[in-house]
Short mmCIF file of C-alpha atoms and ligand atoms in Angstrom, two decimals:
data_model
loop_
_atom_site.label_atom_id
_atom_site.label_comp_id
_atom_site.label_asym_id
_atom_site.label_seq_id
_atom_site.Cartn_x
_atom_site.Cartn_y
_atom_site.Cartn_z
CA MET A 48 67.19 12.69 -35.86
CA ALA A 49 68.04 9.20 -36.26
CA LYS A 50 66.19 7.09 -38.63
CA LYS A 51 62.55 7.31 -38.19
CA LEU A 52 59.62 4.66 -38.62
CA TRP A 53 58.08 6.50 -41.35
CA GLY A 54 59.14 9.30 -43.96
CA GLY A 55 58.38 7.68 -47.49
CA ARG A 56 56.01 10.58 -48.40
CA PHE A 57 57.77 13.52 -47.17
CA THR A 58 60.06 15.57 -48.91
CA LYS A 59 61.26 17.81 -46.29
CA PRO A 60 62.81 17.04 -42.95
CA THR A 61 61.00 17.80 -39.71
CA ASP A 62 61.40 20.73 -38.23
CA PRO A 63 63.69 20.62 -35.33
CA SER A 64 61.09 22.27 -32.88
CA VAL A 65 58.82 19.34 -33.84
CA GLU A 66 60.94 16.99 -33.35
CA GLU A 67 62.17 18.07 -30.14
CA PHE A 68 58.47 18.41 -29.05
CA THR A 69 57.14 15.23 -30.07
CA ARG A 70 59.66 12.80 -29.12
CA SER A 71 59.08 10.28 -26.09
CA ILE A 72 62.36 8.29 -26.08
CA GLN A 73 63.35 10.49 -22.79
CA TYR A 74 60.77 8.72 -21.04
CA ASP A 75 59.45 5.76 -22.93
CA TYR A 76 62.70 3.75 -23.05
CA LYS A 77 61.30 2.56 -19.84
CA LEU A 78 58.95 0.17 -22.22
CA ALA A 79 62.15 -1.29 -24.10
CA LYS A 80 61.85 -4.91 -22.56
CA TYR A 81 57.84 -5.00 -22.87
CA ASP A 82 58.12 -3.52 -26.44
CA ILE A 83 60.94 -6.25 -27.29
CA LEU A 84 58.50 -9.03 -25.89
CA GLY A 85 55.89 -7.78 -28.18
CA SER A 86 58.08 -7.77 -31.10
CA ILE A 87 59.59 -11.38 -30.00
CA VAL A 88 55.78 -12.62 -30.06
CA HIS A 89 54.89 -10.72 -33.39
CA VAL A 90 57.49 -12.31 -34.90
CA GLU A 91 56.33 -15.93 -33.80
CA ILE A 92 52.97 -14.78 -35.11
CA LEU A 93 54.44 -13.76 -38.54
CA GLY A 94 56.00 -17.28 -38.54
CA LYS A 95 52.91 -18.96 -38.41
CA ALA A 96 51.12 -17.01 -40.62
CA GLY A 97 53.76 -17.59 -43.28
CA TYR A 98 55.14 -14.30 -43.72
CA LEU A 99 58.43 -15.44 -42.08
CA LYS A 100 60.28 -18.71 -42.53
CA PRO A 101 61.39 -20.46 -39.42
CA LYS A 102 64.90 -19.43 -39.83
CA GLU A 103 63.95 -15.93 -40.15
CA VAL A 104 61.75 -16.12 -37.04
CA SER A 105 64.63 -17.53 -34.90
CA GLU A 106 67.33 -14.85 -36.41
CA ILE A 107 64.68 -12.05 -35.72
CA GLN A 108 64.23 -13.27 -32.37
CA SER A 109 67.61 -13.82 -31.05
CA ALA A 110 68.57 -10.49 -32.33
CA LEU A 111 65.76 -8.90 -30.41
CA LEU A 112 66.77 -10.93 -27.23
CA LYS A 113 70.13 -9.39 -27.53
CA ILE A 114 68.92 -5.82 -27.64
CA GLY A 115 66.63 -6.56 -25.06
CA SER A 116 69.29 -8.33 -22.61
CA GLY A 117 71.18 -5.83 -20.49
CA ASN A 118 70.67 -2.03 -19.81
CA PHE A 119 68.84 -0.51 -22.76
CA SER A 120 69.92 3.11 -22.85
CA PRO A 121 67.79 5.76 -24.52
CA ASP A 122 69.65 7.72 -27.55
CA LEU A 123 67.88 10.85 -27.78
CA SER A 124 68.01 11.49 -31.34
CA TYR A 125 65.35 8.70 -31.51
CA GLU A 126 61.74 9.73 -31.73
CA ASP A 127 60.47 6.79 -29.30
CA VAL A 128 61.66 3.45 -27.92
CA HIS A 129 60.04 1.94 -30.90
CA SER A 130 62.18 3.77 -33.49
CA GLN A 131 65.19 3.01 -31.50
CA ILE A 132 64.35 -0.69 -31.33
CA GLN A 133 63.75 -1.13 -34.91
CA ASP A 134 66.82 0.87 -36.00
CA ALA A 135 69.03 -1.41 -33.35
CA LEU A 136 67.62 -4.41 -35.22
CA GLU A 137 68.41 -3.21 -38.66
CA LYS A 138 72.01 -2.52 -37.51
CA LYS A 139 72.06 -5.98 -36.15
CA ILE A 140 70.37 -8.26 -38.97
CA GLY A 141 70.14 -5.89 -41.96
CA ASP A 142 67.09 -6.04 -44.25
CA LEU A 143 65.58 -9.03 -42.52
CA ALA A 144 64.53 -6.38 -39.97
CA LEU A 145 62.82 -4.68 -42.60
CA LYS A 146 59.98 -7.64 -42.07
CA LEU A 147 59.35 -7.04 -38.52
CA HIS A 148 56.74 -4.48 -38.85
CA THR A 149 54.51 -6.48 -41.43
CA ALA A 150 50.98 -6.47 -40.37
CA ARG A 151 51.52 -3.99 -37.03
CA SER A 152 51.55 -0.63 -36.19
CA ARG A 153 53.31 1.55 -33.32
CA ASN A 154 49.47 1.95 -32.30
CA ASP A 155 48.70 -1.59 -31.55
CA GLN A 156 52.43 -1.70 -30.30
CA VAL A 157 52.38 1.18 -27.84
CA VAL A 158 49.32 -0.16 -26.26
CA PHE A 159 50.97 -3.75 -25.92
CA ALA A 160 54.06 -2.56 -24.20
CA THR A 161 52.47 -0.14 -22.14
CA LYS A 162 49.95 -3.11 -21.14
CA VAL A 163 52.80 -5.41 -19.85
CA TYR A 164 54.40 -2.74 -18.22
CA CYS A 165 51.39 -1.77 -16.07
CA ILE A 166 50.71 -5.50 -15.13
CA ASP A 167 54.58 -5.90 -14.41
CA LYS A 168 54.87 -2.49 -11.86
CA LEU A 169 51.19 -3.22 -10.32
CA THR A 170 52.37 -6.80 -9.63
CA GLU A 171 55.37 -5.38 -7.67
CA VAL A 172 53.20 -2.75 -6.14
CA ALA A 173 51.03 -5.67 -4.69
CA ALA A 174 54.04 -7.28 -3.64
CA LEU A 175 55.66 -4.75 -1.94
CA GLY A 176 52.42 -3.54 -0.24
CA GLU A 177 52.29 -6.95 1.24
CA GLY A 178 55.52 -6.54 2.79
CA VAL A 179 54.41 -3.40 4.50
CA VAL A 180 51.26 -4.98 5.49
CA ALA A 181 53.52 -7.75 7.31
CA ALA A 182 55.41 -4.87 8.90
CA LEU A 183 52.46 -3.15 10.09
CA LYS A 184 51.14 -6.52 11.65
CA SER A 185 54.28 -7.24 13.73
CA LEU A 186 54.74 -3.74 14.89
CA ALA A 187 51.19 -4.17 15.90
CA LYS A 188 51.78 -7.40 17.39
CA ALA A 189 55.07 -6.39 19.20
CA ASN A 190 53.04 -3.34 20.71
CA SER A 191 49.72 -5.21 21.53
CA ASP A 192 49.49 -3.87 25.09
CA ILE A 193 49.65 -0.38 24.34
CA ILE A 194 46.45 1.62 24.82
CA MET A 195 46.57 5.09 23.57
CA PRO A 196 43.79 7.75 23.32
CA GLY A 197 41.77 7.19 20.12
CA PHE A 198 41.20 10.54 18.33
CA THR A 199 38.17 12.28 16.45
CA HIS A 200 38.73 16.07 15.23
CA MET A 201 42.34 15.29 16.34
CA GLN A 202 40.79 15.64 19.86
CA HIS A 203 40.86 13.30 22.73
CA ALA A 204 37.81 10.77 22.01
CA GLN A 205 38.30 7.43 23.86
CA PRO A 206 40.94 5.02 24.59
CA VAL A 207 42.22 2.32 21.82
CA TYR A 208 44.55 -0.29 21.25
CA LEU A 209 47.69 0.87 19.42
CA LYS A 210 47.43 -2.59 17.66
CA ASP A 211 43.88 -1.66 16.28
CA TYR A 212 44.94 2.03 15.29
CA LEU A 213 47.83 0.35 13.02
CA GLY A 214 45.41 -2.57 12.10
CA ALA A 215 42.91 0.21 10.34
CA TYR A 216 46.06 0.98 8.19
CA VAL A 217 46.43 -2.83 7.60
CA ILE A 218 42.72 -3.28 6.33
CA MET A 219 43.11 -0.09 4.19
CA LEU A 220 45.90 -1.17 2.69
CA GLU A 221 44.95 -4.63 2.05
CA ALA A 222 41.99 -3.26 0.40
CA SER A 223 44.37 -1.42 -1.53
CA ILE A 224 46.13 -4.22 -2.69
CA ASP A 225 43.09 -5.82 -3.80
CA LYS A 226 42.32 -3.03 -6.17
CA VAL A 227 46.03 -3.30 -7.53
CA ARG A 228 45.96 -6.67 -8.02
CA VAL A 229 42.38 -6.48 -9.72
CA ALA A 230 43.65 -3.53 -12.22
CA ALA A 231 46.39 -5.71 -13.16
CA LYS A 232 44.18 -8.76 -13.68
CA GLU A 233 41.61 -7.08 -15.78
CA ILE A 234 44.27 -5.84 -18.28
CA LYS A 235 43.89 -8.19 -21.57
CA LEU A 236 46.81 -8.18 -23.84
CA THR A 237 46.23 -8.49 -27.40
CA MET A 238 47.70 -7.91 -30.57
CA GLY A 239 46.16 -7.59 -34.31
CA ALA A 240 44.58 -4.34 -34.09
CA GLY A 241 47.30 -2.86 -36.61
CA ALA A 242 46.97 0.86 -37.03
CA VAL A 243 43.14 1.03 -36.61
CA ALA A 244 41.50 -1.76 -38.84
CA GLY A 245 42.92 -4.97 -37.79
CA THR A 246 45.72 -7.00 -39.98
CA PRO A 247 45.46 -9.68 -42.58
CA ILE A 248 46.63 -12.23 -40.07
CA GLU A 249 43.91 -14.69 -38.99
CA ALA A 250 42.88 -14.54 -35.33
CA LYS A 251 44.05 -17.97 -34.60
CA HIS A 252 47.42 -17.27 -35.16
CA TYR A 253 47.71 -14.96 -32.34
CA ASN A 254 47.31 -17.76 -30.01
CA VAL A 255 51.16 -17.63 -28.66
CA SER A 256 52.21 -18.29 -24.89
CA MET A 257 54.66 -15.82 -23.89
CA ASP A 258 55.94 -16.77 -20.74
CA LYS A 259 59.24 -18.39 -22.10
CA TYR A 260 60.08 -15.11 -23.89
CA ALA A 261 59.14 -12.90 -20.90
CA LYS A 262 61.42 -14.82 -18.35
CA LYS A 263 64.48 -14.65 -21.21
CA LEU A 264 63.84 -10.82 -21.20
CA GLY A 265 63.79 -10.94 -17.31
CA ILE A 266 60.15 -9.67 -16.94
CA GLY A 267 59.15 -11.62 -13.56
CA LEU A 268 55.54 -12.36 -15.07
CA THR A 269 53.93 -16.07 -15.40
CA ARG A 270 50.87 -16.94 -17.17
CA LEU A 271 50.87 -14.02 -19.43
CA LYS A 272 47.93 -14.63 -21.83
CA LEU A 273 48.03 -13.37 -25.45
CA GLU A 274 44.65 -12.97 -27.34
CA PRO A 275 43.22 -11.49 -30.84
CA THR A 276 41.93 -8.28 -30.61
CA LYS A 277 38.02 -8.27 -30.30
CA ASN A 278 37.92 -4.85 -31.47
CA SER A 279 40.76 -3.16 -33.20
CA ILE A 280 39.22 0.13 -32.93
CA TYR A 281 38.86 -0.12 -29.33
CA THR A 282 42.33 -1.48 -28.80
CA VAL A 283 44.45 1.58 -30.31
CA SER A 284 41.72 3.79 -28.77
CA ASP A 285 41.07 2.58 -25.38
CA ARG A 286 43.56 3.54 -22.44
CA SER A 287 41.07 2.81 -19.24
CA PHE A 288 43.82 0.39 -17.82
CA VAL A 289 46.19 3.49 -17.69
CA ALA A 290 43.50 5.50 -15.96
CA GLU A 291 42.79 2.49 -13.48
CA ALA A 292 46.39 2.04 -12.92
CA LEU A 293 46.64 6.01 -11.94
CA ASN A 294 43.70 5.31 -9.79
CA VAL A 295 44.41 2.66 -7.81
CA THR A 296 48.13 3.93 -7.14
CA ALA A 297 46.35 7.37 -6.02
CA ILE A 298 44.09 5.54 -3.57
CA MET A 299 47.22 3.53 -2.14
CA ALA A 300 48.91 6.81 -2.11
CA THR A 301 46.15 8.44 0.06
CA HIS A 302 46.53 5.79 2.80
CA LEU A 303 50.33 5.96 2.90
CA SER A 304 50.16 9.61 3.00
CA ARG A 305 47.71 9.67 6.02
CA PHE A 306 50.17 6.84 7.70
CA ALA A 307 52.99 9.00 7.16
CA GLU A 308 51.23 12.16 8.71
CA ASP A 309 50.27 10.36 11.84
CA LEU A 310 53.82 9.03 12.14
CA ILE A 311 55.01 12.91 11.60
CA ILE A 312 52.69 14.11 14.16
CA TRP A 313 53.29 11.41 16.66
CA SER A 314 57.04 11.99 16.23
CA THR A 315 57.06 15.55 17.32
CA LYS A 316 58.35 16.74 20.99
CA GLU A 317 54.46 17.83 21.43
CA PHE A 318 53.31 13.96 20.93
CA ASP A 319 56.87 12.08 21.59
CA PHE A 320 54.83 8.83 20.99
CA VAL A 321 57.14 7.43 18.50
CA ASP A 322 60.72 7.32 17.90
CA ILE A 323 61.64 7.12 13.78
CA ASP A 324 64.86 5.64 13.42
CA GLU A 325 67.66 7.80 12.10
CA ALA A 326 68.18 5.85 8.81
CA PHE A 327 64.99 6.82 7.87
CA CYS A 328 65.41 10.86 8.71
CA THR A 329 67.45 13.62 7.30
CA GLY A 330 69.25 16.63 9.37
CA SER A 331 69.22 20.33 8.87
CA SER A 332 72.17 22.43 7.41
CA LEU A 333 71.78 25.06 9.64
CA MET A 334 70.21 23.65 13.07
CA PRO A 335 72.63 20.66 14.22
CA GLN A 336 69.68 19.16 16.57
CA LYS A 337 67.62 18.42 13.64
CA LYS A 338 66.45 14.96 12.79
CA ASN A 339 63.52 15.15 10.48
CA ALA A 340 61.19 12.92 8.65
CA ASP A 341 61.80 13.92 5.25
CA ALA A 342 60.93 10.86 3.74
CA LEU A 343 57.79 10.71 5.39
CA GLU A 344 56.69 14.38 4.20
CA LEU A 345 57.23 13.28 1.05
CA ILE A 346 55.18 10.38 1.07
CA ARG A 347 52.53 12.65 2.37
CA GLY A 348 52.78 15.15 -0.09
CA SER A 349 53.29 12.93 -3.17
CA ALA A 350 49.68 11.97 -3.01
CA GLY A 351 49.08 15.28 -4.45
CA ARG A 352 50.95 14.76 -7.42
CA LEU A 353 49.63 11.23 -7.97
CA TYR A 354 46.23 12.87 -7.96
CA GLY A 355 47.52 15.32 -10.33
CA ASN A 356 48.68 12.50 -12.60
CA ARG A 357 45.30 10.65 -12.53
CA MET A 358 43.05 13.88 -13.03
CA GLY A 359 45.33 15.13 -15.85
CA PHE A 360 45.45 12.11 -17.67
CA LEU A 361 41.59 11.83 -17.44
CA VAL A 362 41.43 15.50 -18.99
CA VAL A 363 43.83 14.50 -21.95
CA ILE A 364 41.51 11.61 -22.70
CA LYS A 365 38.16 12.98 -22.69
CA GLY A 366 36.94 14.23 -25.74
CA LEU A 367 39.42 12.46 -27.93
CA PRO A 368 37.85 11.01 -31.02
CA LEU A 369 38.49 7.35 -31.64
CA SER A 370 40.96 5.94 -32.65
CA TYR A 371 44.78 6.76 -31.91
CA ASN A 372 45.56 10.16 -31.38
CA ARG A 373 49.19 11.29 -30.44
CA ASP A 374 47.52 13.00 -27.49
CA MET A 375 48.00 9.48 -25.73
CA GLN A 376 51.59 9.51 -25.72
CA LEU A 377 50.88 11.71 -22.56
CA ASP A 378 49.92 8.40 -20.69
CA LYS A 379 53.42 7.60 -20.03
CA GLU A 380 55.00 10.21 -17.75
CA PRO A 381 51.96 10.21 -15.35
CA LEU A 382 52.02 6.37 -15.52
CA PHE A 383 55.77 6.22 -14.86
CA ASP A 384 55.60 8.73 -12.11
CA SER A 385 52.67 7.12 -10.06
CA LEU A 386 53.75 3.46 -10.13
CA GLY A 387 57.40 4.41 -9.59
CA THR A 388 56.84 6.86 -6.54
CA VAL A 389 54.25 4.05 -4.94
CA ILE A 390 57.00 1.43 -5.56
CA LYS A 391 59.82 3.87 -3.77
CA GLU A 392 57.11 4.62 -1.05
CA LEU A 393 56.39 1.15 -0.23
CA LYS A 394 60.16 0.21 0.06
CA VAL A 395 60.71 3.03 2.43
CA LEU A 396 58.02 2.30 4.57
CA LYS A 397 58.74 -1.46 4.60
CA GLY A 398 62.04 -0.49 6.60
CA LEU A 399 60.81 2.42 8.48
CA VAL A 400 57.86 0.54 10.16
CA GLY A 401 60.24 -2.43 11.25
CA THR A 402 62.25 0.23 13.25
CA LEU A 403 59.52 2.23 15.33
CA LYS A 404 59.86 2.24 18.61
CA PHE A 405 56.71 3.33 20.84
CA ASN A 406 57.24 5.32 23.69
CA LYS A 407 54.72 3.36 25.91
CA ASP A 408 55.01 5.66 29.32
CA LYS A 409 54.51 9.14 27.20
CA ILE A 410 51.61 7.23 25.38
CA GLU A 411 49.86 6.02 28.47
CA SER A 412 50.31 9.16 30.45
CA GLN A 413 47.64 10.72 27.97
CA LEU A 414 45.31 7.88 29.18
CA ASP A 415 44.86 10.31 32.73
CA ASP A 416 42.75 12.69 30.84
CA GLU A 417 39.11 11.97 32.53
CA SER A 418 37.47 13.22 29.09
CA LEU A 419 38.33 10.07 27.16
CA TYR A 420 36.16 8.30 30.01
CA ALA A 421 33.02 10.43 29.11
CA THR A 422 31.16 8.29 27.00
CA ASP A 423 31.60 5.28 29.27
CA ILE A 424 30.25 7.25 32.17
CA VAL A 425 27.11 7.78 29.84
CA TYR A 426 26.72 3.97 28.93
CA TYR A 427 27.34 3.53 33.12
CA LEU A 428 24.00 5.68 33.28
CA VAL A 429 22.20 3.64 30.42
CA ASP A 430 22.96 0.76 32.17
CA LYS A 431 21.08 2.03 34.82
CA GLY A 432 18.30 2.78 32.83
CA VAL A 433 18.75 6.32 31.74
CA PRO A 434 17.88 7.12 28.34
CA PHE A 435 21.02 7.78 26.22
CA LYS A 436 20.38 11.03 25.17
CA THR A 437 19.63 11.99 28.90
CA ALA A 438 22.40 10.56 29.86
CA HIS A 439 24.63 12.68 27.31
CA ALA A 440 23.20 15.72 28.63
CA ILE A 441 24.17 14.59 32.31
CA VAL A 442 27.75 13.78 31.76
CA GLY A 443 28.00 17.03 29.32
CA LYS A 444 27.24 18.97 32.60
CA LEU A 445 29.12 16.76 34.91
CA VAL A 446 32.27 17.15 32.41
CA LYS A 447 32.21 21.04 32.29
CA TYR A 448 31.62 21.25 36.14
CA SER A 449 34.69 19.22 36.39
CA ILE A 450 36.74 21.12 34.04
CA ASP A 451 35.06 24.56 35.41
CA ASN A 452 35.89 24.07 38.99
CA ARG A 453 39.15 21.79 38.27
CA ILE A 454 37.51 19.02 39.99
CA GLU A 455 38.37 15.53 38.94
CA ILE A 456 35.25 13.64 38.71
CA LYS A 457 37.13 10.63 40.13
CA SER A 458 37.60 12.75 43.38
CA MET A 459 33.91 13.71 43.49
CA THR A 460 31.93 12.60 46.59
CA ASP A 461 28.56 10.98 45.77
CA HIS A 462 27.01 14.12 47.41
CA GLU A 463 28.70 16.25 44.81
CA LEU A 464 28.01 13.91 41.94
CA SER A 465 23.92 13.51 42.73
CA ARG A 466 23.44 17.16 41.67
CA PHE A 467 23.74 15.42 38.33
CA SER A 468 22.55 12.48 38.89
CA ASP A 469 21.58 10.27 41.78
CA LYS A 470 22.69 7.21 39.78
CA PHE A 471 26.42 8.14 40.08
CA LYS A 472 27.98 6.10 42.54
CA ASN A 473 31.83 7.25 43.29
CA LYS A 474 32.94 3.70 44.03
CA GLU A 475 31.38 1.96 41.00
CA MET A 476 32.45 5.08 38.53
CA ILE A 477 35.96 4.95 39.82
CA LYS A 478 36.29 1.70 37.91
CA LEU A 479 35.65 3.35 34.52
CA PHE A 480 38.64 5.53 34.37
CA ASP A 481 40.66 2.33 33.64
CA PRO A 482 41.57 2.67 30.07
CA LYS A 483 41.83 -1.22 29.88
CA VAL A 484 38.46 -1.68 31.34
CA SER A 485 37.32 0.95 28.59
CA VAL A 486 38.63 -0.67 25.64
CA GLU A 487 37.67 -4.19 26.65
CA SER A 488 34.16 -3.00 27.36
CA LYS A 489 33.68 -2.41 23.34
CA ARG A 490 32.58 -5.86 22.06
CA SER A 491 31.31 -4.60 18.69
CA VAL A 492 35.25 -5.18 17.34
CA LYS A 493 35.77 -8.52 15.73
CA ARG A 494 39.30 -9.21 16.77
N1 LIG B 258 55.30 7.15 -28.86
C1 LIG B 258 53.76 7.05 -29.55
C2 LIG B 258 52.84 6.50 -28.31
O1 LIG B 258 53.44 6.55 -27.19
C3 LIG B 258 53.54 5.91 -30.22
C4 LIG B 258 52.80 5.62 -31.19
C5 LIG B 258 53.00 6.56 -32.33
N2 LIG B 258 52.00 6.47 -33.40
C6 LIG B 258 51.58 7.26 -34.36
N3 LIG B 258 50.95 6.94 -35.25
N4 LIG B 258 52.35 8.53 -34.62
O2 LIG B 258 51.95 6.68 -28.35
#
């Protein structure tokens, strides 16, 4: 194993099985630029506190910037990203690099880097989410005249506008994006926890502005605020921000999974409501005719894995005594996976939604089903003074009669209808079997 951040009290080398088992560089290299940001800020703090001369500050900072610019490729012989960066710095500037770790611990360092990572990725999720919302809104607008069967229990229920069906996802996603934004906003960036007990550096020195450093490292975040820790034990122990990121991404993945499922069903031959563009489908190695919505299926399925990430992580954390324990290293794979997956899903959906073509004729042919208007017939009776429950029972019998005898309600004579209610008048009722009349009669929806 390459150079470690510790070892003075050890006389034996670490057993290779332990090195292999404990290392995290193979995934935590994703924290490199955020960890370097933390180190650059820490160096400024060390300068303010008098541990480093101004010249040393700028020398270490510019070496760190060099390490942070360009692609950071993980060297799997290191224990973790913090160790690899420290060694890279020692190789660049020699002994001066040994001062960087003054008054800090990886326990504080890893929390800081993971927090900035979360803010960055959650911000990206929110922005991409807005893109999908915009695509859904224009899809709804372009198809605003289409009326479709609304479903409950996957059975025909009542006619609804397609734009409202899509609008339901818009509202769910907007609420989900709000949660993502709140999760990012609630993350407080702090330093000064050290390993657990704090550091000798006065709290006032931790007041550093980070934006210029973030910009230099290509981190697209502004108004990053650093505060001295309020409680060092809390800072190194708490991972609620990780749990929250896993939570809000799991909720968003739920909405995306349901939307994916709707599109998968609607694109079947049986439904034939929508065509998904070829560019967003894949084929079969055996059946030449196939055009499968694999991307949507992966979106549908990935929600399950995201729930696993959230649940699994909560179980890792529960019961951990304060403060830092190595178990906490296990936050990273689920975190990277959940954020990375949602980001990829939103990128796919933004493009896919824009290419959806609805089959208006096929959708509207479903509206011939008279059962979709049964509730409107109940309201017709209610308007004539029949109590709702009585009307419900009457129409239930009428529908059953219509099905059993294969006679459309529309074509029943007043005489036939009067067996169910003397209020029924064919001439008036016939107007009810109009999808437009049906959807427009619902006034409770604020459009
Ligand atoms: N790789 C570790 C993590 O992700 C960094 C902190 C290690 N700290 C320690 N005292 N061993 O949690």
